[in-house]
Amino acid sequence: MTRSSRLPRPAYPVLLGGAPEPGEGWVHWPRSSALLHELYDVLALKARLDHGRATPEDHADPRLAGRVARSTGAQALTALALAREAQPGWARVPLERRLDFARAFHHLLRDRAEEFTEVLVSEGHPVRVAHWALGAALSITHPDTLDHARDAMAWEGKQAGRLVRLVRKPDGVVCLNPARNAPVSTALFGVPALAAGNALIVNAPPSVPLGVAYVFHELVAPLLAEHGAPPGTLSVLCSPSRPVLRTWLASPDCDDIFYFGGPSQGAELTRSCLEHNKKPIMELAGNDALVVWRDADLPQAADAAVERYQGSGQLCLAPKFALVHPAVAEEFTELVRSRVAGLRVGPPEDPEVVLTPVVKRSQCKDVLDDAVHKGAELLCGGELVDVQDRPTLRGPFIRPVLLRVRGLREAATMRAVAEETFFPLMCLVVPDEAPQAADGELLDSLISFVNANRYGLRNSLWARDPDVIARFTDEVTNGGVLKVNDSHIGTLPILPVIGGTGLSGGVFGEANIPFLRTTRLQGISIGTGEAGHFDHLAAAGLHQFSGQPSVAVRPYEQSSAPARERQHPMTTLSGTPLLHHKIDVCFGHLDADGNGSVDREDLLTLGAQLLAKFGEPATSPKGTGLMDGMARFWDALAEAADTDGDQRLSPEEYRAGMTGAFITSPDGFEKAFRPLTEAVVALLDTNGDGEVDEKEFRAWQEVFRTAPDHRAAAFKSLDTDGSGKLSTGELLSAMREYYISPEANVAGNWLFGPVA
């Protein structure tokens, strides 16, 4: 007896920082087969349970598979704070032990494969589709995959007497929004993200929450605790995605948003991520091509084509259309047609069934009508049927559709080929007839057609000719994965499962190995104490210039001008210890993450913290003004000080940048500080009088980490006219004095409390 049989109706609370907490109600999930046979009655049962109107008999109904607690907005914020606190401790756990966590998950999933399959079937995955999902999950945590990850995450060697390391450091807090059509499979990409050293927050979709809750409550969370993850490393929510995404975007405690969804939503979310300084990891849609060459193993190629209908075509990485060499088009078409005709509907427990209820039934009809209108030949399918395969206009299933069209140009105009089709419809595209001598030209056309596809998840080829295979793998640039003479949807250890180009992955799209996508590369050089570490040409291998200056240096010639006139403005203004000290104090306030450097993320993090403090959305005029001001300030500072181009400033670079960009350049100060100051005042001014009172000022200073007992004194010092409020002019004057004046007794020195 499996565990899910012993616990037929599990109840999963909100998992907040690894600890269970009650939510604000429950999402009840009925068994999918019950929905198929008794749709209205089961939906009424679910409604009574979800809205608190159920009877004791309802709670005991055997048609229920389980329930998952709905999380609150407050819990989403708490999960972020817990994750931020826990992540550094988890990242300090050695990589090998974190990989051991992933290995343990792999073995536990193998041991509980039957139970895992049972949960997916109860959610509506046919047994065969559930087995594919199990295979994919095992591939991403396979020992070979983890060995590859170890090699990719860290490299060490010696260069010119130094120890050099290339290491990948975790991004921090990864927030994952799974796909509603395959929630468990997509949520499990959080496991390698965890093993990479990140904290993880997963939002189980309320429409299909049970499998995600099962995997993370039953398998992942206990293993994390066993392998030394601090409380807070993992949280599992269950809430509609839009409010959760808004919370993640607004929070400084979210670093990556790992999103599965449609291309239009993904593009919009990518823009929002960039505006909020989050890394977008987009897994959006697929419109995969399957190419069948004249020498292909046609029966196996036909089997690969029919993978299109797994889950009724509602898998992103299923082949959507086939490009078939004219010489084998008739034979291949008949092989595919006979296989498609043999597919049948039925309950998910049936091991021969791969078809599922179709969500976009009306869109399927529109795409089918468009193709036929433009000349495609309908070979079979298209009728709406119920679970017994009886035609009915209310049927949740669609008999699998197979189309054929002749000509690449004609196919390119059809939605069945040009767009992602998320239903059981496939189009066989046969290029115009060409003599054998023109095969090279035909291959050119097919490769161009594949590369012109706006999507790029994965593409596959069936051919024996090694030259054709070489050209396909060398010249097809579209797609995160290319498969040759293999299952189109099949997964393998090491080979990425997801990730793509174009509309499939967005502007940063590529094959997605979560270990790499949720980390950043860092280079480290450790000197060994040997001489010559400052001989940079020798380090680069140019030994003939060792010890010699590479550019002739003109000797310094003393001027007859008075010493005071010869002094550079930097000496007269910034050469004082007090001014250096003030700039260094400010650096500490701007270093929001405390990592010893200031970058654009620090500035935008402070901006986001201010917005959160005042409850202002980042998309409002005030929010946009503040974040734009922070971004402009960073741009001016980086232009002046980021001499090594690493997009971060050390304390020394920051001091030089403040001097060069602002202290010696009044225009630079006004250009950078005025819009920022005006934006800050607009945000702080909650009563709309155009000025900042003491309460508003203290809230601002709290975000910048001014000591609590210094905030009142700072306000009093900056309020030079004694009005009890600070105007934009007073604040701008205070900033100018703080950053420019070498005098000890000016009011602006109190901008962040006493400078001493």
Coordinates of N, CA, C and O in Angstrom, one line a residue, residues 71-228:
S71 N -2.6 30.9 1.2 CA -1.7 31.8 1.9 C -2.3 33.2 1.8 O -3.0 33.5 1.0
T72 N -1.8 34.0 2.8 CA -2.2 35.4 2.8 C -1.1 36.3 2.3 O 0.1 35.9 2.1
G73 N -1.4 37.6 2.0 CA -0.4 38.5 1.6 C 0.7 38.7 2.7 O 1.8 38.9 2.3
A74 N 0.2 38.7 3.9 CA 1.2 38.9 5.0 C 2.2 37.7 5.0 O 3.4 37.9 5.3
Q75 N 1.7 36.5 4.8 CA 2.6 35.4 4.7 C 3.6 35.4 3.6 O 4.7 35.0 3.7
A76 N 3.1 36.0 2.5 CA 4.1 36.2 1.3 C 5.2 37.1 1.7 O 6.4 36.8 1.4
L77 N 4.9 38.2 2.5 CA 6.0 39.1 2.9 C 6.9 38.4 4.0 O 8.1 38.5 3.9
T78 N 6.3 37.6 4.9 CA 7.0 36.9 5.9 C 8.0 35.9 5.3 O 9.1 35.8 5.7
A79 N 7.5 35.2 4.2 CA 8.3 34.2 3.5 C 9.6 34.9 3.0 O 10.7 34.3 3.0
L80 N 9.4 36.1 2.4 CA 10.5 36.8 1.8 C 11.5 37.2 2.9 O 12.8 37.0 2.7
A81 N 11.0 37.7 4.0 CA 12.0 38.1 5.1 C 12.7 36.9 5.7 O 13.9 37.0 5.9
L82 N 12.0 35.8 5.8 CA 12.6 34.6 6.3 C 13.7 34.1 5.4 O 14.8 33.6 5.8
A83 N 13.4 34.1 4.1 CA 14.3 33.7 3.1 C 15.6 34.5 3.1 O 16.7 34.0 3.0
R84 N 15.4 35.8 3.1 CA 16.6 36.7 3.1 C 17.5 36.4 4.3 O 18.7 36.4 4.2
E85 N 16.9 36.2 5.5 CA 17.6 35.9 6.7 C 18.4 34.6 6.6 O 19.5 34.4 7.1
A86 N 17.7 33.6 6.0 CA 18.2 32.2 6.0 C 19.3 32.0 5.0 O 20.2 31.2 5.1
Q87 N 19.1 32.7 3.8 CA 19.9 32.3 2.6 C 21.5 32.4 2.9 O 22.2 31.4 2.4
P88 N 22.0 33.4 3.5 CA 23.5 33.4 3.7 C 24.0 32.2 4.5 O 25.0 31.6 4.1
G89 N 23.2 31.7 5.5 CA 23.6 30.5 6.2 C 23.6 29.3 5.3 O 24.4 28.4 5.4
W90 N 22.6 29.1 4.5 CA 22.5 28.0 3.6 C 23.6 28.1 2.5 O 24.2 27.0 2.2
A91 N 23.9 29.3 2.1 CA 25.0 29.4 1.1 C 26.4 29.0 1.7 O 27.3 28.6 1.0
R92 N 26.5 29.2 3.0 CA 27.8 28.8 3.6 C 27.9 27.3 3.8 O 29.0 26.8 4.1
V93 N 26.8 26.6 3.7 CA 26.9 25.1 3.7 C 27.8 24.7 2.5 O 27.5 25.1 1.4
P94 N 28.8 23.8 2.7 CA 29.6 23.5 1.5 C 28.8 23.0 0.3 O 27.8 22.3 0.5
L95 N 29.3 23.3 -0.9 CA 28.6 22.9 -2.1 C 28.3 21.4 -2.1 O 27.3 20.9 -2.5
E96 N 29.3 20.6 -1.7 CA 29.1 19.2 -1.8 C 28.0 18.7 -0.9 O 27.2 17.8 -1.3
R97 N 27.8 19.3 0.2 CA 26.7 18.9 1.1 C 25.3 19.4 0.5 O 24.3 18.6 0.6
R98 N 25.3 20.5 -0.2 CA 24.1 20.9 -0.9 C 23.8 20.0 -2.1 O 22.6 19.7 -2.3
L99 N 24.8 19.5 -2.7 CA 24.6 18.5 -3.8 C 24.1 17.2 -3.2 O 23.3 16.5 -3.8
D100 N 24.6 16.9 -2.0 CA 24.1 15.7 -1.3 C 22.6 15.8 -1.1 O 21.9 14.8 -1.1
F101 N 22.1 17.0 -0.8 CA 20.7 17.2 -0.6 C 19.9 16.9 -1.9 O 18.9 16.1 -1.9
A102 N 20.5 17.3 -3.0 CA 19.8 17.0 -4.3 C 19.9 15.5 -4.6 O 19.0 14.9 -5.2
R103 N 21.0 14.9 -4.3 CA 21.2 13.4 -4.5 C 20.1 12.7 -3.6 O 19.5 11.7 -4.1
A104 N 20.0 13.1 -2.4 CA 19.0 12.5 -1.5 C 17.6 12.6 -2.0 O 16.8 11.7 -1.9
F105 N 17.3 13.8 -2.6 CA 16.0 14.0 -3.2 C 15.8 13.0 -4.4 O 14.7 12.4 -4.5
H106 N 16.8 12.9 -5.2 CA 16.7 11.9 -6.3 C 16.4 10.5 -5.9 O 15.5 9.9 -6.4
H107 N 17.1 10.1 -4.8 CA 16.9 8.7 -4.4 C 15.5 8.6 -3.7 O 14.8 7.5 -3.8
L108 N 15.1 9.6 -2.9 CA 13.8 9.5 -2.3 C 12.7 9.5 -3.3 O 11.7 8.8 -3.1
L109 N 12.8 10.3 -4.3 CA 11.8 10.3 -5.4 C 11.7 9.0 -6.1 O 10.6 8.5 -6.4
R110 N 12.9 8.3 -6.3 CA 12.9 7.0 -6.9 C 12.1 6.0 -6.0 O 11.3 5.2 -6.4
D111 N 12.4 6.1 -4.7 CA 11.7 5.2 -3.7 C 10.2 5.4 -3.7 O 9.5 4.5 -3.5
R112 N 9.8 6.7 -3.9 CA 8.4 7.0 -3.8 C 7.8 7.3 -5.1 O 6.8 8.1 -5.3
A113 N 8.3 6.7 -6.2 CA 7.9 6.9 -7.5 C 6.4 6.6 -7.7 O 5.6 7.3 -8.4
E114 N 6.0 5.5 -7.1 CA 4.6 5.1 -7.3 C 3.6 6.1 -6.6 O 2.6 6.5 -7.2
E115 N 4.0 6.6 -5.5 CA 3.2 7.6 -4.8 C 3.2 8.9 -5.5 O 2.1 9.5 -5.7
F116 N 4.3 9.3 -6.1 CA 4.4 10.5 -6.9 C 3.5 10.4 -8.1 O 2.8 11.4 -8.4
T117 N 3.5 9.3 -8.7 CA 2.7 9.1 -9.9 C 1.2 9.2 -9.5 O 0.4 9.8 -10.2
E118 N 0.9 8.6 -8.4 CA -0.5 8.5 -7.9 C -1.0 9.9 -7.7 O -2.2 10.3 -8.0
V119 N -0.2 10.8 -7.1 CA -0.6 12.2 -6.8 C -0.9 12.9 -8.1 O -1.9 13.6 -8.3
L120 N 0.0 12.7 -9.1 CA -0.1 13.4 -10.4 C -1.4 12.9 -11.1 O -2.1 13.7 -11.7
V121 N -1.6 11.6 -11.0 CA -2.8 11.1 -11.7 C -4.1 11.7 -11.0 O -5.1 12.0 -11.7
S122 N -4.1 11.8 -9.7 CA -5.2 12.4 -9.0 C -5.5 13.8 -9.5 O -6.6 14.3 -9.5
E123 N -4.4 14.5 -9.9 CA -4.6 15.9 -10.4 C -5.0 15.9 -11.8 O -5.4 17.0 -12.3
G124 N -4.9 14.8 -12.5 CA -5.4 14.8 -13.9 C -4.4 14.4 -15.0 O -4.7 14.3 -16.1
H125 N -3.1 14.1 -14.5 CA -2.1 13.6 -15.5 C -2.4 12.2 -15.8 O -2.5 11.3 -14.9
P126 N -2.5 11.8 -17.1 CA -2.6 10.4 -17.4 C -1.3 9.7 -16.9 O -0.3 10.3 -16.8
V127 N -1.4 8.4 -16.7 CA -0.3 7.7 -16.1 C 0.9 7.8 -17.0 O 2.0 8.1 -16.4
R128 N 0.8 7.8 -18.3 CA 2.0 7.9 -19.2 C 2.6 9.3 -19.1 O 3.8 9.4 -19.1
V129 N 1.8 10.3 -19.0 CA 2.3 11.7 -18.8 C 2.9 11.8 -17.5 O 4.0 12.5 -17.3
A130 N 2.3 11.2 -16.4 CA 2.9 11.3 -15.1 C 4.3 10.6 -15.1 O 5.2 11.1 -14.4
H131 N 4.4 9.5 -15.8 CA 5.7 8.8 -15.9 C 6.8 9.7 -16.6 O 8.0 9.7 -16.2
W132 N 6.3 10.4 -17.6 CA 7.3 11.4 -18.3 C 7.7 12.4 -17.3 O 8.9 12.8 -17.2
A133 N 6.8 13.0 -16.5 CA 7.1 14.0 -15.5 C 8.1 13.4 -14.5 O 9.0 14.1 -14.0
L134 N 7.9 12.2 -14.1 CA 8.8 11.5 -13.1 C 10.2 11.4 -13.7 O 11.2 11.7 -13.1
G135 N 10.2 11.0 -15.0 CA 11.5 10.9 -15.7 C 12.3 12.3 -15.7 O 13.5 12.3 -15.5
A136 N 11.5 13.3 -16.0 CA 12.1 14.7 -16.1 C 12.7 15.1 -14.7 O 13.8 15.6 -14.6
A137 N 11.9 14.8 -13.7 CA 12.3 15.2 -12.3 C 13.6 14.4 -11.9 O 14.5 15.0 -11.3
L138 N 13.6 13.1 -12.3 CA 14.8 12.3 -12.0 C 16.0 12.8 -12.8 O 17.2 12.7 -12.3
S139 N 15.8 13.3 -14.0 CA 16.9 13.7 -14.8 C 17.6 14.9 -14.2 O 18.8 15.1 -14.3
I140 N 16.8 15.9 -13.7 CA 17.4 17.2 -13.3 C 18.1 17.0 -11.9 O 18.9 17.9 -11.5
T141 N 17.9 15.8 -11.3 CA 18.7 15.6 -10.0 C 19.5 14.3 -10.1 O 19.9 13.7 -9.1
H142 N 19.7 13.8 -11.3 CA 20.5 12.6 -11.6 C 21.9 12.8 -11.1 O 22.5 13.9 -11.2
P143 N 22.6 11.7 -10.6 CA 24.0 11.9 -10.2 C 24.9 12.5 -11.2 O 25.7 13.3 -10.9
D144 N 24.7 12.1 -12.5 CA 25.5 12.7 -13.6 C 25.2 14.2 -13.7 O 26.2 15.0 -14.0
T145 N 24.0 14.6 -13.6 CA 23.6 16.0 -13.6 C 24.3 16.7 -12.5 O 24.8 17.8 -12.7
L146 N 24.3 16.2 -11.3 CA 24.9 16.8 -10.2 C 26.4 16.9 -10.3 O 27.1 17.9 -9.9
D147 N 27.0 15.9 -10.9 CA 28.5 15.9 -11.1 C 28.8 17.0 -12.1 O 29.8 17.8 -11.9
H148 N 28.0 17.2 -13.1 CA 28.3 18.3 -14.1 C 28.1 19.6 -13.4 O 28.8 20.5 -13.6
A149 N 27.1 19.7 -12.5 CA 26.8 21.0 -11.8 C 28.0 21.3 -10.9 O 28.5 22.5 -10.9
R150 N 28.6 20.3 -10.2 CA 29.8 20.6 -9.4 C 30.9 21.2 -10.2 O 31.6 22.1 -9.9
D151 N 31.2 20.6 -11.4 CA 32.2 21.1 -12.3 C 32.0 22.5 -12.8 O 32.9 23.3 -12.9
A152 N 30.7 22.7 -13.1 CA 30.3 24.0 -13.6 C 30.3 25.1 -12.6 O 30.5 26.3 -12.9
M153 N 30.1 24.7 -11.3 CA 30.0 25.7 -10.2 C 31.3 26.2 -9.7 O 31.3 27.3 -9.1
A154 N 32.4 25.5 -9.9 CA 33.6 25.9 -9.3 C 34.8 25.3 -10.1 O 34.8 24.2 -10.5
W155 N 35.8 26.2 -10.4 CA 37.0 25.8 -11.1 C 38.2 26.5 -10.4 O 38.1 27.6 -9.9
E156 N 39.3 25.8 -10.3 CA 40.5 26.3 -9.7 C 41.7 26.0 -10.4 O 41.8 24.9 -11.0
G157 N 42.6 26.9 -10.5 CA 43.9 26.7 -11.2 C 44.9 27.8 -10.8 O 44.6 28.6 -9.9
K158 N 46.1 27.7 -11.4 CA 47.1 28.7 -11.1 C 47.5 29.5 -12.4 O 47.5 29.0 -13.5
Q159 N 47.7 30.8 -12.1 CA 48.1 31.7 -13.2 C 49.1 32.7 -12.6 O 48.8 33.4 -11.7
A160 N 50.3 32.8 -13.2 CA 51.3 33.8 -12.9 C 51.5 33.9 -11.4 O 51.6 35.0 -10.9
G161 N 51.6 32.8 -10.8 CA 51.9 32.8 -9.3 C 50.7 33.1 -8.4 O 50.9 33.3 -7.2
R162 N 49.5 33.1 -9.0 CA 48.3 33.3 -8.2 C 47.5 32.1 -8.2 O 47.5 31.4 -9.2
L163 N 46.7 31.9 -7.2 CA 45.6 30.9 -7.2 C 44.4 31.6 -7.8 O 43.9 32.6 -7.3
V164 N 43.8 31.0 -8.9 CA 42.7 31.6 -9.6 C 41.5 30.7 -9.4 O 41.6 29.5 -9.7
R165 N 40.4 31.3 -9.0 CA 39.2 30.5 -8.9 C 38.0 31.2 -9.7 O 37.9 32.4 -9.7
L166 N 37.3 30.4 -10.4 CA 36.0 30.8 -11.0 C 34.9 30.1 -10.3 O 34.8 28.8 -10.4
V167 N 34.1 30.8 -9.6 CA 33.0 30.2 -8.8 C 31.7 30.9 -9.1 O 31.7 32.0 -9.5
R168 N 30.7 30.1 -9.0 CA 29.3 30.6 -9.2 C 28.7 30.8 -7.8 O 28.6 29.8 -7.0
K169 N 28.3 32.0 -7.5 CA 27.7 32.3 -6.2 C 26.2 32.4 -6.4 O 25.7 32.9 -7.4
P170 N 25.4 32.0 -5.4 CA 23.9 32.0 -5.5 C 23.4 33.4 -5.6 O 24.0 34.4 -5.0
D171 N 22.3 33.6 -6.4 CA 21.7 34.9 -6.5 C 21.1 35.4 -5.2 O 21.1 36.6 -4.9
G172 N 20.6 34.5 -4.4 CA 20.0 34.9 -3.1 C 18.7 34.2 -2.9 O 18.6 33.0 -2.5
V173 N 17.6 35.0 -3.1 CA 16.2 34.5 -2.9 C 15.6 34.3 -4.2 O 15.4 35.3 -5.0
V174 N 15.2 33.1 -4.6 CA 14.6 32.7 -5.8 C 13.1 32.5 -5.6 O 12.7 31.7 -4.7
C175 N 12.2 33.2 -6.3 CA 10.8 33.1 -6.2 C 10.3 32.4 -7.4 O 10.4 33.0 -8.5
L176 N 9.6 31.3 -7.3 CA 9.3 30.4 -8.4 C 7.8 30.4 -8.6 O 7.1 30.0 -7.6
N177 N 7.3 30.7 -9.8 CA 5.9 30.6 -10.1 C 5.7 29.5 -11.1 O 5.9 29.7 -12.3
P178 N 5.2 28.3 -10.7 CA 5.1 27.2 -11.6 C 4.1 27.4 -12.7 O 3.2 28.2 -12.6
A179 N 4.1 26.5 -13.7 CA 3.1 26.5 -14.8 C 1.9 25.8 -14.3 O 1.9 24.8 -13.6
R180 N 0.7 26.4 -14.7 CA -0.5 25.8 -14.3 C -0.8 24.5 -15.0 O -1.5 23.6 -14.5
N181 N -0.3 24.3 -16.2 CA -0.5 23.0 -16.9 C 0.4 21.9 -16.5 O 0.1 20.7 -16.7
A182 N 1.5 22.2 -15.9 CA 2.5 21.2 -15.4 C 3.1 21.7 -14.1 O 4.3 21.9 -14.0
P183 N 2.3 21.9 -13.0 CA 2.8 22.6 -11.8 C 3.9 21.8 -11.1 O 4.9 22.4 -10.7
V184 N 3.8 20.5 -11.0 CA 4.8 19.8 -10.3 C 6.1 19.7 -11.0 O 7.2 20.0 -10.5
S185 N 6.1 19.4 -12.3 CA 7.3 19.3 -13.1 C 8.0 20.6 -13.1 O 9.3 20.6 -13.0
T186 N 7.3 21.8 -13.2 CA 8.0 23.0 -13.3 C 8.5 23.5 -11.9 O 9.5 24.1 -11.8
A187 N 7.7 23.2 -10.9 CA 8.1 23.6 -9.5 C 9.4 22.9 -9.1 O 10.2 23.5 -8.3
L188 N 9.6 21.7 -9.6 CA 10.8 20.9 -9.2 C 12.1 21.5 -9.7 O 13.2 21.1 -9.2
F189 N 12.1 22.5 -10.6 CA 13.3 23.2 -10.9 C 13.8 24.0 -9.8 O 14.9 24.5 -9.8
G190 N 13.0 24.1 -8.8 CA 13.5 24.8 -7.5 C 14.5 24.0 -6.8 O 15.2 24.5 -5.9
V191 N 14.5 22.6 -7.0 CA 15.4 21.8 -6.2 C 16.9 22.1 -6.6 O 17.7 22.3 -5.7
P192 N 17.3 22.1 -7.9 CA 18.6 22.6 -8.2 C 18.9 24.0 -7.8 O 20.0 24.3 -7.4
A193 N 17.9 24.9 -7.8 CA 18.1 26.3 -7.4 C 18.5 26.3 -5.9 O 19.3 27.1 -5.4
L194 N 17.8 25.4 -5.1 CA 18.2 25.3 -3.7 C 19.6 24.7 -3.5 O 20.4 25.3 -2.7
A195 N 19.9 23.7 -4.3 CA 21.2 23.1 -4.2 C 22.3 24.1 -4.5 O 23.5 23.9 -4.1
A196 N 22.0 25.1 -5.4 CA 23.0 26.1 -5.7 C 23.3 27.1 -4.6 O 24.2 27.9 -4.7
G197 N 22.5 27.0 -3.5 CA 22.7 27.9 -2.4 C 21.7 29.0 -2.2 O 21.9 29.8 -1.4
N198 N 20.6 29.0 -3.0 CA 19.6 30.0 -2.9 C 18.5 29.5 -1.9 O 18.3 28.3 -1.6
A199 N 17.8 30.5 -1.3 CA 16.6 30.2 -0.6 C 15.5 30.2 -1.7 O 15.6 30.9 -2.7
L200 N 14.4 29.5 -1.4 CA 13.4 29.3 -2.4 C 12.0 29.6 -1.9 O 11.7 29.1 -0.8
I201 N 11.2 30.3 -2.6 CA 9.8 30.5 -2.3 C 9.0 30.0 -3.6 O 9.2 30.5 -4.7
V202 N 8.1 29.0 -3.4 CA 7.3 28.5 -4.4 C 5.8 28.9 -4.2 O 5.4 28.7 -3.1
N203 N 5.2 29.3 -5.2 CA 3.8 29.6 -5.1 C 3.0 28.6 -5.9 O 2.9 28.6 -7.1
A204 N 2.4 27.6 -5.2 CA 1.6 26.6 -5.8 C 0.3 27.2 -6.4 O -0.4 27.9 -5.7
P205 N 0.0 27.0 -7.7 CA -1.2 27.6 -8.3 C -2.4 27.1 -7.6 O -2.6 25.8 -7.5
P206 N -3.3 27.9 -7.2 CA -4.6 27.5 -6.5 C -5.4 26.6 -7.4 O -6.2 25.8 -6.9
S207 N -5.2 26.7 -8.8 CA -6.0 25.9 -9.7 C -5.6 24.4 -9.6 O -6.4 23.5 -9.9
V208 N -4.3 24.2 -9.3 CA -3.8 22.8 -9.3 C -2.7 22.7 -8.2 O -1.5 22.6 -8.6
P209 N -3.0 22.8 -6.9 CA -2.0 23.0 -5.9 C -1.5 21.7 -5.3 O -0.4 21.7 -4.6
L210 N -2.2 20.6 -5.4 CA -1.9 19.4 -4.6 C -0.5 18.8 -4.8 O 0.2 18.5 -3.8
G211 N -0.1 18.6 -6.0 CA 1.1 18.0 -6.3 C 2.3 18.8 -5.8 O 3.3 18.2 -5.3
V212 N 2.3 20.1 -6.0 CA 3.4 21.0 -5.6 C 3.5 20.9 -4.1 O 4.6 20.8 -3.5
A213 N 2.3 21.0 -3.4 CA 2.4 20.9 -1.9 C 2.9 19.6 -1.5 O 3.8 19.5 -0.5
Y214 N 2.5 18.5 -2.1 CA 3.0 17.2 -1.7 C 4.5 17.1 -1.9 O 5.2 16.6 -0.9
V215 N 5.0 17.5 -3.0 CA 6.5 17.3 -3.2 C 7.3 18.1 -2.2 O 8.3 17.6 -1.7
F216 N 6.9 19.3 -2.0 CA 7.8 20.2 -1.1 C 7.5 19.9 0.4 O 8.5 20.0 1.2
H217 N 6.3 19.6 0.8 CA 6.1 19.2 2.2 C 6.6 17.9 2.5 O 7.3 17.7 3.6
E218 N 6.4 16.9 1.7 CA 6.7 15.5 2.0 C 8.2 15.1 1.7 O 8.8 14.3 2.4
L219 N 8.7 15.7 0.6 CA 10.0 15.3 0.2 C 11.1 16.3 0.4 O 12.2 16.1 1.0
V220 N 10.9 17.5 -0.1 CA 12.0 18.5 -0.1 C 12.3 19.1 1.2 O 13.4 19.1 1.7
A221 N 11.2 19.6 1.9 CA 11.5 20.2 3.2 C 12.2 19.3 4.2 O 13.2 19.8 4.9
P222 N 11.8 18.1 4.4 CA 12.5 17.3 5.4 C 14.0 17.1 5.0 O 14.9 17.1 5.9
L223 N 14.3 16.9 3.7 CA 15.6 16.7 3.3 C 16.5 18.0 3.5 O 17.7 17.9 3.8
L224 N 15.9 19.1 3.3 CA 16.6 20.4 3.5 C 17.1 20.5 5.0 O 18.2 20.8 5.3
A225 N 16.1 20.2 5.9 CA 16.5 20.2 7.3 C 17.6 19.2 7.6 O 18.5 19.6 8.4
E226 N 17.5 18.1 7.1 CA 18.5 17.0 7.3 C 19.9 17.5 6.9 O 20.9 17.1 7.4
H227 N 20.0 18.3 5.8 CA 21.3 18.7 5.2 C 21.7 20.1 5.7 O 22.6 20.7 5.0
G228 N 21.2 20.6 6.8 CA 21.7 21.8 7.4 C 21.1 23.1 6.9 O 21.7 24.1 7.2

